[in-house]
Amino acid sequence: MKNLQIIGQVLNFIRERKYESGERLLSERDFALKLDATRQQIREAIATLEAMRVVERRPSSGIYLRDLNSESSIEALVLHADSGYPLQPKEVADSLEARRLLEVQAVLFACVRHTDDDIGYLEKNLAMTKARLEAGESIEVEDREFHQLIVTSTANGVLVRLVNAFYEMSQLRRKFFFSDQTLCHRSFEEHRLIFDAIRARDPERAREAMDAHLSHAVATWDELLTNSDKAAE
């Protein structure tokens, strides 16, 4: 846990100082002093970020920032979110857009590839979601599971990993989103439409239902991010 916190602190330091791609960063020693960490902790954190293509070591020169927009891995965004530091508004918007592209395609595959077991798992998920709503509880966990079950039914392991990464990086935002019962109920009704289309093996209806569902989510987050920016002015 401590190592994860140190990695998050290094990432946040880089963001706050607005380092440019290719710019030389602090030395391990200076990072340790700035972040009140040991040299070993910093060395391990830098090694992790190097593996994720966030930074690079240049022999006899130092540690340099790579191009975060084109070179760093998606795991770097997940790691940043996991360490407790929020993503930038542009990163949130981009991740929502990418997730939408992937899940709209996934639901088309699900219509063709799903098994009877897949349908059974989705039915159980909807039943649990309904029970949560009747109890006035958040459906954050059930919502994530519903989408993951659809992607799993595509039988594409790489697609599953990609979509899971987006859910990992949005955990904190999702807790806030599903604290609103109105949004919970809307999500459930839209899930039912998606499920009906998948069960009927109707790709076009499923695509329209998933696209509308994710469009609503994107629009809601756009509004939340806009209000957040205005509040900060």
GROMACS .gro file of C-alpha atoms in nm:
model
  233
    1MET     CA    1   0.000   0.000   0.000
    2LYS     CA    2   0.284   0.237   0.085
    3ASN     CA    3   0.447   0.180  -0.253
    4LEU     CA    4   0.120   0.264  -0.427
    5GLN     CA    5   0.096   0.587  -0.230
    6ILE     CA    6   0.452   0.683  -0.327
    7ILE     CA    7   0.379   0.617  -0.694
    8GLY     CA    8   0.068   0.833  -0.667
    9GLN     CA    9   0.267   1.111  -0.503
   10VAL     CA   10   0.528   1.101  -0.780
   11LEU     CA   11   0.257   1.115  -1.047
   12ASN     CA   12   0.078   1.398  -0.871
   13PHE     CA   13   0.404   1.590  -0.829
   14ILE     CA   14   0.468   1.562  -1.204
   15ARG     CA   15   0.117   1.685  -1.283
   16GLU     CA   16   0.122   1.974  -1.036
   17ARG     CA   17   0.460   2.096  -1.162
   18LYS     CA   18   0.328   2.076  -1.521
   19TYR     CA   19   0.634   1.899  -1.658
   20GLU     CA   20   0.647   1.877  -2.038
   21SER     CA   21   0.716   1.561  -2.237
   22GLY     CA   22   1.090   1.502  -2.262
   23GLU     CA   23   1.165   1.724  -1.963
   24ARG     CA   24   1.413   1.605  -1.703
   25LEU     CA   25   1.259   1.520  -1.366
   26LEU     CA   26   1.406   1.527  -1.018
   27SER     CA   27   1.670   1.277  -0.917
   28GLU     CA   28   1.576   0.987  -0.687
   29ARG     CA   29   1.743   1.173  -0.403
   30ASP     CA   30   1.548   1.494  -0.466
   31PHE     CA   31   1.221   1.306  -0.505
   32ALA     CA   32   1.287   1.135  -0.172
   33LEU     CA   33   1.343   1.471  -0.004
   34LYS     CA   34   1.038   1.634  -0.164
   35LEU     CA   35   0.802   1.347  -0.086
   36ASP     CA   36   0.945   1.249   0.253
   37ALA     CA   37   1.021   0.899   0.128
   38THR     CA   38   1.325   0.673   0.125
   39ARG     CA   39   1.553   0.637  -0.177
   40GLN     CA   40   1.447   0.272  -0.204
   41GLN     CA   41   1.076   0.364  -0.215
   42ILE     CA   42   1.142   0.621  -0.486
   43ARG     CA   43   1.357   0.375  -0.683
   44GLU     CA   44   1.075   0.118  -0.676
   45ALA     CA   45   0.815   0.379  -0.774
   46ILE     CA   46   1.026   0.504  -1.066
   47ALA     CA   47   1.084   0.145  -1.180
   48THR     CA   48   0.707   0.088  -1.188
   49LEU     CA   49   0.645   0.411  -1.381
   50GLU     CA   50   0.923   0.321  -1.621
   51ALA     CA   51   0.757  -0.016  -1.689
   52MET     CA   52   0.434   0.170  -1.763
   53ARG     CA   53   0.617   0.403  -2.003
   54VAL     CA   54   0.548   0.713  -1.795
   55VAL     CA   55   0.914   0.794  -1.742
   56GLU     CA   56   1.245   0.678  -1.885
   57ARG     CA   57   1.596   0.661  -1.745
   58ARG     CA   58   1.876   0.787  -1.963
   59PRO     CA   59   2.223   0.656  -1.874
   60SER     CA   60   2.443   0.918  -1.709
   61SER     CA   61   2.169   1.177  -1.763
   62GLY     CA   62   1.868   1.126  -1.536
   63ILE     CA   63   1.495   1.054  -1.532
   64TYR     CA   64   1.279   1.204  -1.805
   65LEU     CA   65   0.903   1.233  -1.860
   66ARG     CA   66   0.767   1.050  -2.163
   67ASP     CA   67   0.473   1.167  -2.373
   68LEU     CA   68   0.178   1.076  -2.150
   69ASN     CA   69  -0.073   1.117  -2.434
   70SER     CA   70   0.091   0.872  -2.675
   71GLU     CA   71   0.346   0.660  -2.491
   72SER     CA   72   0.227   0.579  -2.139
   73SER     CA   73   0.009   0.273  -2.077
   74ILE     CA   74  -0.354   0.275  -1.971
   75GLU     CA   75  -0.240   0.106  -1.650
   76ALA     CA   76  -0.073   0.435  -1.558
   77LEU     CA   77  -0.413   0.605  -1.548
   78VAL     CA   78  -0.555   0.320  -1.343
   79LEU     CA   79  -0.262   0.343  -1.103
   80HIS     CA   80  -0.306   0.718  -1.066
   81ALA     CA   81  -0.674   0.674  -0.979
   82ASP     CA   82  -0.603   0.382  -0.744
   83SER     CA   83  -0.351   0.589  -0.553
   84GLY     CA   84  -0.624   0.836  -0.457
   85TYR     CA   85  -0.548   1.123  -0.695
   86PRO     CA   86  -0.827   1.230  -0.932
   87LEU     CA   87  -0.780   1.223  -1.307
   88GLN     CA   88  -0.782   1.546  -1.503
   89PRO     CA   89  -1.119   1.646  -1.659
   90LYS     CA   90  -0.981   1.579  -2.009
   91GLU     CA   91  -0.872   1.231  -1.901
   92VAL     CA   92  -1.216   1.162  -1.757
   93ALA     CA   93  -1.384   1.276  -2.080
   94ASP     CA   94  -1.144   1.074  -2.296
   95SER     CA   95  -1.191   0.760  -2.086
   96LEU     CA   96  -1.569   0.790  -2.109
   97GLU     CA   97  -1.548   0.828  -2.485
   98ALA     CA   98  -1.317   0.527  -2.522
   99ARG     CA   99  -1.533   0.316  -2.293
  100ARG     CA  100  -1.838   0.406  -2.501
  101LEU     CA  101  -1.669   0.296  -2.825
  102LEU     CA  102  -1.564  -0.037  -2.674
  103GLU     CA  103  -1.893  -0.121  -2.504
  104VAL     CA  104  -2.110  -0.038  -2.804
  105GLN     CA  105  -1.901  -0.281  -3.006
  106ALA     CA  106  -1.907  -0.534  -2.722
  107VAL     CA  107  -2.285  -0.545  -2.709
  108LEU     CA  108  -2.294  -0.631  -3.080
  109PHE     CA  109  -2.065  -0.927  -3.017
  110ALA     CA  110  -2.269  -1.025  -2.711
  111CYS     CA  111  -2.583  -1.055  -2.923
  112VAL     CA  112  -2.414  -1.311  -3.144
  113ARG     CA  113  -2.188  -1.494  -2.898
  114HIS     CA  114  -2.379  -1.511  -2.569
  115THR     CA  115  -2.462  -1.847  -2.413
  116ASP     CA  116  -2.757  -1.951  -2.200
  117ASP     CA  117  -2.531  -1.918  -1.896
  118ASP     CA  118  -2.451  -1.557  -1.991
  119ILE     CA  119  -2.822  -1.477  -2.005
  120GLY     CA  120  -2.873  -1.642  -1.668
  121TYR     CA  121  -2.598  -1.435  -1.507
  122LEU     CA  122  -2.747  -1.115  -1.651
  123GLU     CA  123  -3.093  -1.207  -1.522
  124LYS     CA  124  -2.952  -1.262  -1.172
  125ASN     CA  125  -2.774  -0.929  -1.192
  126LEU     CA  126  -3.095  -0.747  -1.286
  127ALA     CA  127  -3.283  -0.918  -1.002
  128MET     CA  128  -3.016  -0.809  -0.753
  129THR     CA  129  -3.018  -0.457  -0.895
  130LYS     CA  130  -3.395  -0.437  -0.850
  131ALA     CA  131  -3.363  -0.556  -0.490
  132ARG     CA  132  -3.101  -0.290  -0.418
  133LEU     CA  133  -3.324  -0.019  -0.561
  134GLU     CA  134  -3.624  -0.135  -0.359
  135ALA     CA  135  -3.405  -0.106  -0.049
  136GLY     CA  136  -3.297   0.245  -0.151
  137GLU     CA  137  -2.934   0.138  -0.191
  138SER     CA  138  -2.663   0.222  -0.442
  139ILE     CA  139  -2.630  -0.008  -0.743
  140GLU     CA  140  -2.268   0.084  -0.810
  141VAL     CA  141  -2.147  -0.276  -0.780
  142GLU     CA  142  -2.436  -0.423  -0.978
  143ASP     CA  143  -2.399  -0.165  -1.254
  144ARG     CA  144  -2.033  -0.249  -1.302
  145GLU     CA  145  -2.108  -0.621  -1.295
  146PHE     CA  146  -2.381  -0.584  -1.559
  147HIS     CA  147  -2.143  -0.420  -1.804
  148GLN     CA  148  -1.863  -0.665  -1.726
  149LEU     CA  149  -2.096  -0.960  -1.782
  150ILE     CA  150  -2.182  -0.827  -2.127
  151VAL     CA  151  -1.817  -0.786  -2.219
  152THR     CA  152  -1.736  -1.131  -2.079
  153SER     CA  153  -2.005  -1.280  -2.302
  154THR     CA  154  -1.811  -1.160  -2.609
  155ALA     CA  155  -1.549  -1.429  -2.530
  156ASN     CA  156  -1.277  -1.172  -2.610
  157GLY     CA  157  -1.025  -1.168  -2.327
  158VAL     CA  158  -0.841  -0.857  -2.446
  159LEU     CA  159  -1.166  -0.662  -2.467
  160VAL     CA  160  -1.251  -0.773  -2.112
  161ARG     CA  161  -0.917  -0.643  -1.984
  162LEU     CA  162  -0.952  -0.308  -2.161
  163VAL     CA  163  -1.303  -0.242  -2.033
  164ASN     CA  164  -1.211  -0.354  -1.681
  165ALA     CA  165  -0.932  -0.096  -1.679
  166PHE     CA  166  -1.182   0.184  -1.740
  167TYR     CA  167  -1.394   0.066  -1.448
  168GLU     CA  168  -1.088   0.047  -1.223
  169MET     CA  169  -0.994   0.407  -1.295
  170SER     CA  170  -1.347   0.536  -1.232
  171GLN     CA  171  -1.423   0.380  -0.892
  172LEU     CA  172  -1.435   0.706  -0.697
  173ARG     CA  173  -1.645   0.882  -0.960
  174ARG     CA  174  -1.889   0.592  -0.975
  175LYS     CA  175  -1.948   0.600  -0.600
  176PHE     CA  176  -2.054   0.962  -0.634
  177PHE     CA  177  -2.261   0.897  -0.947
  178PHE     CA  178  -2.462   0.612  -0.792
  179SER     CA  179  -2.527   0.796  -0.470
  180ASP     CA  180  -2.812   0.955  -0.668
  181GLN     CA  181  -3.116   0.727  -0.665
  182THR     CA  182  -3.263   0.893  -0.973
  183LEU     CA  183  -2.954   0.797  -1.171
  184CYS     CA  184  -2.968   0.447  -1.023
  185HIS     CA  185  -3.324   0.394  -1.139
  186ARG     CA  186  -3.252   0.535  -1.484
  187SER     CA  187  -2.953   0.307  -1.522
  188PHE     CA  188  -3.158   0.001  -1.423
  189GLU     CA  189  -3.432   0.073  -1.676
  190GLU     CA  190  -3.174   0.119  -1.949
  191HIS     CA  191  -3.004  -0.206  -1.847
  192ARG     CA  192  -3.333  -0.387  -1.894
  193LEU     CA  193  -3.364  -0.256  -2.249
  194ILE     CA  194  -3.009  -0.364  -2.328
  195PHE     CA  195  -3.069  -0.708  -2.179
  196ASP     CA  196  -3.391  -0.762  -2.375
  197ALA     CA  197  -3.209  -0.683  -2.698
  198ILE     CA  198  -2.918  -0.915  -2.618
  199ARG     CA  199  -3.150  -1.201  -2.523
  200ALA     CA  200  -3.341  -1.150  -2.850
  201ARG     CA  201  -3.011  -1.148  -3.041
  202ASP     CA  202  -3.107  -0.815  -3.195
  203PRO     CA  203  -2.775  -0.631  -3.260
  204GLU     CA  204  -2.926  -0.308  -3.388
  205ARG     CA  205  -3.164  -0.268  -3.095
  206ALA     CA  206  -2.885  -0.359  -2.854
  207ARG     CA  207  -2.648  -0.106  -3.012
  208GLU     CA  208  -2.908   0.170  -2.990
  209ALA     CA  209  -2.990   0.085  -2.628
  210MET     CA  210  -2.624   0.072  -2.519
  211ASP     CA  211  -2.535   0.388  -2.708
  212ALA     CA  212  -2.825   0.576  -2.551
  213HIS     CA  213  -2.733   0.442  -2.205
  214LEU     CA  214  -2.370   0.550  -2.230
  215SER     CA  215  -2.465   0.881  -2.394
  216HIS     CA  216  -2.672   0.963  -2.086
  217ALA     CA  217  -2.376   0.879  -1.862
  218VAL     CA  218  -2.141   1.096  -2.068
  219ALA     CA  219  -2.387   1.386  -2.067
  220THR     CA  220  -2.428   1.361  -1.690
  221TRP     CA  221  -2.051   1.364  -1.637
  222ASP     CA  222  -2.007   1.654  -1.879
  223GLU     CA  223  -2.252   1.853  -1.667
  224LEU     CA  224  -2.079   1.753  -1.344
  225LEU     CA  225  -1.735   1.843  -1.479
  226THR     CA  226  -1.859   2.176  -1.616
  227ASN     CA  227  -2.014   2.267  -1.282
  228SER     CA  228  -1.694   2.161  -1.107
  229ASP     CA  229  -1.485   2.386  -1.332
  230LYS     CA  230  -1.718   2.681  -1.272
  231ALA     CA  231  -1.705   2.628  -0.896
  232ALA     CA  232  -1.327   2.639  -0.909
  233GLU     CA  233  -1.320   2.975  -1.093
   0.00000   0.00000   0.00000
